[in-house]
mmCIF file of N, CA and C in Angstrom:
data_model
loop_
_atom_site.group_PDB
_atom_site.id
_atom_site.type_symbol
_atom_site.label_atom_id
_atom_site.label_comp_id
_atom_site.label_asym_id
_atom_site.label_seq_id
_atom_site.Cartn_x
_atom_site.Cartn_y
_atom_site.Cartn_z
ATOM 1 N N MET G 999 10.202 3.546 1.782
ATOM 2 C CA MET G 999 10.561 2.658 0.593
ATOM 3 C C MET G 999 10.310 1.325 0.850
ATOM 4 N N ILE G 1000 9.777 0.616 -0.076
ATOM 5 C CA ILE G 1000 9.461 -0.818 -0.183
ATOM 6 C C ILE G 1000 10.369 -1.403 -1.127
ATOM 7 N N ALA G 1001 11.042 -2.560 -0.897
ATOM 8 C CA ALA G 1001 11.905 -3.218 -1.824
ATOM 9 C C ALA G 1001 11.192 -3.527 -2.996
ATOM 10 N N PRO G 1002 11.922 -3.351 -4.233
ATOM 11 C CA PRO G 1002 11.311 -3.776 -5.548
ATOM 12 C C PRO G 1002 10.834 -5.182 -5.595
ATOM 13 N N VAL G 1003 9.929 -5.576 -6.429
ATOM 14 C CA VAL G 1003 9.280 -6.827 -6.501
ATOM 15 C C VAL G 1003 9.305 -7.281 -8.012
ATOM 16 N N GLN G 1004 9.517 -8.512 -8.182
ATOM 17 C CA GLN G 1004 9.365 -9.138 -9.511
ATOM 18 C C GLN G 1004 8.117 -9.892 -9.661
ATOM 19 N N GLY G 1005 7.430 -9.793 -10.858
ATOM 20 C CA GLY G 1005 6.253 -10.462 -11.068
ATOM 21 C C GLY G 1005 6.035 -10.931 -12.456
ATOM 22 N N LYS G 1006 5.058 -11.673 -12.739
ATOM 23 C CA LYS G 1006 4.749 -12.251 -14.008
ATOM 24 C C LYS G 1006 3.266 -11.917 -14.482
ATOM 25 N N VAL G 1007 3.147 -11.641 -15.768
ATOM 26 C CA VAL G 1007 1.801 -11.281 -16.302
ATOM 27 C C VAL G 1007 0.844 -12.398 -15.954
ATOM 28 N N GLY G 1008 -0.315 -12.087 -15.396
ATOM 29 C CA GLY G 1008 -1.317 -13.066 -15.131
ATOM 30 C C GLY G 1008 -1.182 -13.706 -13.727
ATOM 31 N N GLN G 1009 -0.083 -13.420 -13.042
ATOM 32 C CA GLN G 1009 0.145 -14.127 -11.709
ATOM 33 C C GLN G 1009 0.017 -12.989 -10.599
ATOM 34 N N GLN G 1010 -0.591 -13.503 -9.561
ATOM 35 C CA GLN G 1010 -0.787 -12.489 -8.465
ATOM 36 C C GLN G 1010 0.443 -12.041 -7.793
ATOM 37 N N VAL G 1011 0.540 -10.739 -7.572
ATOM 38 C CA VAL G 1011 1.825 -10.084 -6.927
ATOM 39 C C VAL G 1011 1.257 -9.529 -5.582
ATOM 40 N N SER G 1012 1.981 -9.874 -4.519
ATOM 41 C CA SER G 1012 1.538 -9.503 -3.143
ATOM 42 C C SER G 1012 2.687 -8.613 -2.537
ATOM 43 N N LEU G 1013 2.268 -7.543 -1.951
ATOM 44 C CA LEU G 1013 3.228 -6.766 -1.158
ATOM 45 C C LEU G 1013 2.636 -6.605 0.241
ATOM 46 N N SER G 1014 3.486 -6.449 1.285
ATOM 47 C CA SER G 1014 2.979 -6.149 2.622
ATOM 48 C C SER G 1014 3.993 -5.280 3.310
ATOM 49 N N GLY G 1015 3.566 -4.704 4.374
ATOM 50 C CA GLY G 1015 4.262 -3.795 5.146
ATOM 51 C C GLY G 1015 3.512 -3.351 6.450
ATOM 52 N N TYR G 1016 4.034 -2.373 7.095
ATOM 53 C CA TYR G 1016 3.524 -1.811 8.297
ATOM 54 C C TYR G 1016 3.213 -0.367 8.287
ATOM 55 N N ALA G 1017 2.193 0.185 8.943
ATOM 56 C CA ALA G 1017 2.009 1.642 9.081
ATOM 57 C C ALA G 1017 1.898 1.876 10.575
ATOM 58 N N ASP G 1018 2.383 3.071 10.958
ATOM 59 C CA ASP G 1018 2.324 3.490 12.339
ATOM 60 C C ASP G 1018 2.232 4.936 12.407
ATOM 61 N N ASP G 1019 1.357 5.486 13.247
ATOM 62 C CA ASP G 1019 1.248 6.908 13.474
ATOM 63 C C ASP G 1019 1.629 7.326 14.953
ATOM 64 N N PHE G 1020 2.419 6.444 15.558
ATOM 65 C CA PHE G 1020 2.989 6.762 16.847
ATOM 66 C C PHE G 1020 1.946 7.337 17.818
ATOM 67 N N GLY G 1021 1.046 6.482 18.265
ATOM 68 C CA GLY G 1021 0.086 6.848 19.344
ATOM 69 C C GLY G 1021 -1.315 7.260 18.781
ATOM 70 N N THR G 1022 -1.454 7.566 17.481
ATOM 71 C CA THR G 1022 -2.668 7.887 16.874
ATOM 72 C C THR G 1022 -3.234 6.721 16.103
ATOM 73 N N LYS G 1023 -4.564 6.465 16.209
ATOM 74 C CA LYS G 1023 -5.116 5.336 15.589
ATOM 75 C C LYS G 1023 -5.112 5.556 14.075
ATOM 76 N N ILE G 1024 -4.766 4.524 13.352
ATOM 77 C CA ILE G 1024 -4.849 4.560 11.878
ATOM 78 C C ILE G 1024 -6.196 3.936 11.570
ATOM 79 N N VAL G 1025 -7.025 4.651 10.786
ATOM 80 C CA VAL G 1025 -8.418 4.075 10.432
ATOM 81 C C VAL G 1025 -8.452 3.580 9.015
ATOM 82 N N ALA G 1026 -7.364 3.727 8.154
ATOM 83 C CA ALA G 1026 -7.405 3.175 6.842
ATOM 84 C C ALA G 1026 -5.941 3.231 6.290
ATOM 85 N N VAL G 1027 -5.788 2.269 5.384
ATOM 86 C CA VAL G 1027 -4.548 2.275 4.509
ATOM 87 C C VAL G 1027 -4.957 2.458 3.080
ATOM 88 N N GLU G 1028 -4.344 3.363 2.347
ATOM 89 C CA GLU G 1028 -4.759 3.510 0.995
ATOM 90 C C GLU G 1028 -3.704 3.093 -0.078
ATOM 91 N N PHE G 1029 -4.064 2.702 -1.227
ATOM 92 C CA PHE G 1029 -3.206 2.113 -2.194
ATOM 93 C C PHE G 1029 -3.393 2.823 -3.541
ATOM 94 N N SER G 1030 -2.412 3.141 -4.334
ATOM 95 C CA SER G 1030 -2.525 3.719 -5.726
ATOM 96 C C SER G 1030 -1.558 3.051 -6.642
ATOM 97 N N LEU G 1031 -2.054 2.667 -7.794
ATOM 98 C CA LEU G 1031 -1.193 2.183 -8.931
ATOM 99 C C LEU G 1031 -1.178 3.169 -10.024
ATOM 100 N N ASP G 1032 -1.641 4.388 -9.871
ATOM 101 C CA ASP G 1032 -1.608 5.348 -10.968
ATOM 102 C C ASP G 1032 -1.093 6.712 -10.466
ATOM 103 N N ASP G 1033 -0.043 6.548 -9.682
ATOM 104 C CA ASP G 1033 0.837 7.675 -9.100
ATOM 105 C C ASP G 1033 -0.026 8.651 -8.293
ATOM 106 N N GLY G 1034 -1.108 8.098 -7.673
ATOM 107 C CA GLY G 1034 -1.778 8.897 -6.612
ATOM 108 C C GLY G 1034 -2.973 9.589 -7.133
ATOM 109 N N LYS G 1035 -3.340 9.394 -8.473
ATOM 110 C CA LYS G 1035 -4.495 10.012 -9.028
ATOM 111 C C LYS G 1035 -5.763 9.496 -8.412
ATOM 112 N N THR G 1036 -5.792 8.158 -8.134
ATOM 113 C CA THR G 1036 -6.951 7.509 -7.415
ATOM 114 C C THR G 1036 -6.227 6.589 -6.304
ATOM 115 N N TRP G 1037 -7.091 6.424 -5.293
ATOM 116 C CA TRP G 1037 -6.729 5.626 -4.113
ATOM 117 C C TRP G 1037 -7.758 4.592 -3.777
ATOM 118 N N ALA G 1038 -7.431 3.315 -3.552
ATOM 119 C CA ALA G 1038 -8.260 2.345 -3.098
ATOM 120 C C ALA G 1038 -8.092 2.264 -1.544
ATOM 121 N N ARG G 1039 -9.195 2.435 -0.737
ATOM 122 C CA ARG G 1039 -9.061 2.564 0.706
ATOM 123 C C ARG G 1039 -9.513 1.348 1.344
ATOM 124 N N PHE G 1040 -8.758 0.770 2.303
ATOM 125 C CA PHE G 1040 -9.020 -0.405 3.119
ATOM 126 C C PHE G 1040 -9.091 0.057 4.608
ATOM 127 N N SER G 1041 -10.285 -0.270 5.105
ATOM 128 C CA SER G 1041 -10.476 0.190 6.561
ATOM 129 C C SER G 1041 -9.647 -0.573 7.520
ATOM 130 N N THR G 1042 -9.103 0.041 8.545
ATOM 131 C CA THR G 1042 -8.475 -0.545 9.696
ATOM 132 C C THR G 1042 -9.027 -0.024 10.926
ATOM 133 N N GLU G 1043 -10.381 0.243 10.960
ATOM 134 C CA GLU G 1043 -11.097 0.754 12.045
ATOM 135 C C GLU G 1043 -10.807 0.067 13.379
ATOM 136 N N GLU G 1044 -10.562 -1.298 13.228
ATOM 137 C CA GLU G 1044 -10.296 -2.025 14.475
ATOM 138 C C GLU G 1044 -8.935 -1.918 15.054
ATOM 139 N N SER G 1045 -8.084 -1.171 14.412
ATOM 140 C CA SER G 1045 -6.681 -1.110 14.779
ATOM 141 C C SER G 1045 -6.444 -0.478 16.219
ATOM 142 N N ASN G 1046 -5.361 -0.599 16.839
ATOM 143 C CA ASN G 1046 -5.005 -0.172 18.114
ATOM 144 C C ASN G 1046 -3.975 0.896 17.905
ATOM 145 N N PRO G 1047 -4.251 2.124 18.576
ATOM 146 C CA PRO G 1047 -3.209 3.251 18.349
ATOM 147 C C PRO G 1047 -1.779 2.907 18.887
ATOM 148 N N ASP G 1048 -1.677 1.892 19.665
ATOM 149 C CA ASP G 1048 -0.384 1.552 20.239
ATOM 150 C C ASP G 1048 0.321 0.592 19.527
ATOM 151 N N ARG G 1049 -0.243 0.065 18.421
ATOM 152 C CA ARG G 1049 0.488 -0.906 17.556
ATOM 153 C C ARG G 1049 0.507 -0.533 16.182
ATOM 154 N N MET G 1050 1.462 -1.041 15.408
ATOM 155 C CA MET G 1050 1.513 -0.825 14.036
ATOM 156 C C MET G 1050 0.449 -1.633 13.304
ATOM 157 N N VAL G 1051 -0.088 -1.145 12.114
ATOM 158 C CA VAL G 1051 -1.003 -1.763 11.343
ATOM 159 C C VAL G 1051 -0.302 -2.508 10.192
ATOM 160 N N ARG G 1052 -0.553 -3.813 10.228
ATOM 161 C CA ARG G 1052 0.048 -4.553 9.047
ATOM 162 C C ARG G 1052 -0.933 -4.511 7.816
ATOM 163 N N TRP G 1053 -0.350 -4.265 6.645
ATOM 164 C CA TRP G 1053 -1.162 -4.197 5.563
ATOM 165 C C TRP G 1053 -0.564 -5.211 4.474
ATOM 166 N N THR G 1054 -1.524 -5.578 3.517
ATOM 167 C CA THR G 1054 -1.148 -6.433 2.415
ATOM 168 C C THR G 1054 -1.906 -5.955 1.155
ATOM 169 N N TYR G 1055 -1.266 -5.894 0.102
ATOM 170 C CA TYR G 1055 -1.912 -5.569 -1.173
ATOM 171 C C TYR G 1055 -1.601 -6.466 -2.283
ATOM 172 N N SER G 1056 -2.613 -7.007 -2.956
ATOM 173 C CA SER G 1056 -2.322 -8.021 -4.041
ATOM 174 C C SER G 1056 -2.993 -7.539 -5.290
ATOM 175 N N PHE G 1057 -2.431 -7.817 -6.412
ATOM 176 C CA PHE G 1057 -3.154 -7.580 -7.730
ATOM 177 C C PHE G 1057 -2.517 -8.508 -8.799
ATOM 178 N N VAL G 1058 -3.179 -8.591 -9.887
ATOM 179 C CA VAL G 1058 -2.744 -9.433 -10.984
ATOM 180 C C VAL G 1058 -2.428 -8.562 -12.090
ATOM 181 N N PRO G 1059 -1.153 -8.300 -12.488
ATOM 182 C CA PRO G 1059 -0.846 -7.524 -13.657
ATOM 183 C C PRO G 1059 -1.264 -8.103 -14.974
ATOM 184 N N ARG G 1060 -1.763 -7.283 -15.757
ATOM 185 C CA ARG G 1060 -2.253 -7.817 -17.141
ATOM 186 C C ARG G 1060 -1.402 -7.541 -18.277
ATOM 187 N N SER G 1061 -0.217 -6.800 -18.081
ATOM 188 C CA SER G 1061 0.663 -6.560 -19.042
ATOM 189 C C SER G 1061 2.107 -6.422 -18.620
ATOM 190 N N VAL G 1062 3.117 -6.622 -19.434
ATOM 191 C CA VAL G 1062 4.484 -6.463 -19.060
ATOM 192 C C VAL G 1062 4.722 -4.967 -18.829
ATOM 193 N N GLY G 1063 5.657 -4.694 -17.878
ATOM 194 C CA GLY G 1063 6.052 -3.353 -17.689
ATOM 195 C C GLY G 1063 6.445 -3.113 -16.233
ATOM 196 N N THR G 1064 6.614 -1.833 -15.875
ATOM 197 C CA THR G 1064 7.008 -1.456 -14.537
ATOM 198 C C THR G 1064 5.817 -0.749 -13.951
ATOM 199 N N TYR G 1065 5.480 -1.161 -12.793
ATOM 200 C CA TYR G 1065 4.377 -0.588 -11.948
ATOM 201 C C TYR G 1065 4.865 0.066 -10.747
ATOM 202 N N ARG G 1066 4.197 1.037 -10.228
ATOM 203 C CA ARG G 1066 4.702 1.662 -9.021
ATOM 204 C C ARG G 1066 3.483 1.664 -8.079
ATOM 205 N N LEU G 1067 3.607 1.020 -6.942
ATOM 206 C CA LEU G 1067 2.443 1.091 -5.980
ATOM 207 C C LEU G 1067 2.820 2.146 -4.886
ATOM 208 N N LYS G 1068 1.895 2.986 -4.716
ATOM 209 C CA LYS G 1068 2.025 4.000 -3.519
ATOM 210 C C LYS G 1068 1.083 3.519 -2.348
ATOM 211 N N VAL G 1069 1.600 3.681 -1.115
ATOM 212 C CA VAL G 1069 0.837 3.284 0.015
ATOM 213 C C VAL G 1069 0.920 4.405 1.023
ATOM 214 N N ARG G 1070 -0.286 4.770 1.564
ATOM 215 C CA ARG G 1070 -0.345 5.799 2.633
ATOM 216 C C ARG G 1070 -1.335 5.398 3.683
ATOM 217 N N SER G 1071 -1.254 5.994 4.893
ATOM 218 C CA SER G 1071 -2.193 5.743 5.967
ATOM 219 C C SER G 1071 -2.970 6.945 6.199
ATOM 220 N N VAL G 1072 -4.164 6.728 6.869
ATOM 221 C CA VAL G 1072 -4.998 7.891 7.307
ATOM 222 C C VAL G 1072 -5.356 7.663 8.696
ATOM 223 N N SER G 1073 -5.044 8.696 9.454
ATOM 224 C CA SER G 1073 -5.314 8.597 11.025
ATOM 225 C C SER G 1073 -6.694 9.039 11.288
ATOM 226 N N GLU G 1074 -7.074 8.721 12.640
ATOM 227 C CA GLU G 1074 -8.408 8.993 13.010
ATOM 228 C C GLU G 1074 -8.836 10.446 12.952
ATOM 229 N N ASP G 1075 -7.887 11.366 12.984
ATOM 230 C CA ASP G 1075 -8.205 12.694 12.942
ATOM 231 C C ASP G 1075 -8.190 13.213 11.445
ATOM 232 N N GLY G 1076 -8.194 12.349 10.486
ATOM 233 C CA GLY G 1076 -8.225 12.631 9.074
ATOM 234 C C GLY G 1076 -6.956 13.032 8.425
ATOM 235 N N ARG G 1077 -5.839 12.979 9.141
ATOM 236 C CA ARG G 1077 -4.515 13.243 8.468
ATOM 237 C C ARG G 1077 -4.104 12.135 7.549
ATOM 238 N N VAL G 1078 -3.542 12.527 6.413
ATOM 239 C CA VAL G 1078 -3.073 11.468 5.472
ATOM 240 C C VAL G 1078 -1.487 11.527 5.515
ATOM 241 N N SER G 1079 -0.860 10.455 5.476
ATOM 242 C CA SER G 1079 0.613 10.371 5.446
ATOM 243 C C SER G 1079 1.132 11.493 4.492
ATOM 244 N N PRO G 1080 2.087 12.301 4.901
ATOM 245 C CA PRO G 1080 2.544 13.417 4.098
ATOM 246 C C PRO G 1080 3.340 12.975 2.837
ATOM 247 N N MET G 1081 4.019 11.713 3.028
ATOM 248 C CA MET G 1081 4.711 11.157 1.897
ATOM 249 C C MET G 1081 4.309 9.568 1.790
ATOM 250 N N ALA G 1082 3.774 9.248 0.753
ATOM 251 C CA ALA G 1082 3.342 7.809 0.581
ATOM 252 C C ALA G 1082 4.667 7.058 0.285
ATOM 253 N N ALA G 1083 4.646 5.888 0.900
ATOM 254 C CA ALA G 1083 5.631 4.845 0.661
ATOM 255 C C ALA G 1083 5.468 4.339 -0.755
ATOM 256 N N ALA G 1084 6.534 3.836 -1.469
ATOM 257 C CA ALA G 1084 6.406 3.471 -2.809
ATOM 258 C C ALA G 1084 7.183 2.117 -2.961
ATOM 259 N N ALA G 1085 6.569 1.300 -3.906
ATOM 260 C CA ALA G 1085 7.320 0.077 -4.389
ATOM 261 C C ALA G 1085 7.260 -0.015 -5.836
ATOM 262 N N THR G 1086 8.320 -0.400 -6.432
ATOM 263 C CA THR G 1086 8.398 -0.593 -7.894
ATOM 264 C C THR G 1086 8.241 -2.065 -8.112
ATOM 265 N N ILE G 1087 7.349 -2.469 -9.100
ATOM 266 C CA ILE G 1087 7.062 -3.764 -9.413
ATOM 267 C C ILE G 1087 7.429 -4.063 -10.839
ATOM 268 N N TYR G 1088 8.320 -4.924 -11.233
ATOM 269 C CA TYR G 1088 8.795 -5.224 -12.475
ATOM 270 C C TYR G 1088 8.052 -6.537 -12.959
ATOM 271 N N VAL G 1089 7.361 -6.385 -14.112
ATOM 272 C CA VAL G 1089 6.488 -7.533 -14.537
ATOM 273 C C VAL G 1089 6.913 -7.933 -15.882
ATOM 274 N N GLU G 1090 7.170 -9.196 -16.008
ATOM 275 C CA GLU G 1090 7.585 -9.861 -17.262
ATOM 276 C C GLU G 1090 6.682 -10.976 -17.674
ATOM 277 N N GLU G 1091 6.853 -11.455 -18.855
ATOM 278 C CA GLU G 1091 5.889 -12.486 -19.373
ATOM 279 C C GLU G 1091 6.098 -13.811 -18.631
#
């Protein structure tokens, strides 16, 4: 779970966190704003299996409402996080 975030229409919203697969290298972190229908993948090929991967995601909301960002990691053996972390973003004018 990621703490809820407040944002404003037209202004950048940024979230950050860490991913760890406990000794297995994380090769990507994926993000979804459409409840997991599509995922944007960001490579972390240079990561170290003995350290957490720090991630940051930023976007500019175009309308008022509630957004839900899902975040998951992908390990070098192709496993995807069984449960994506999620953050709620409340956007006002």
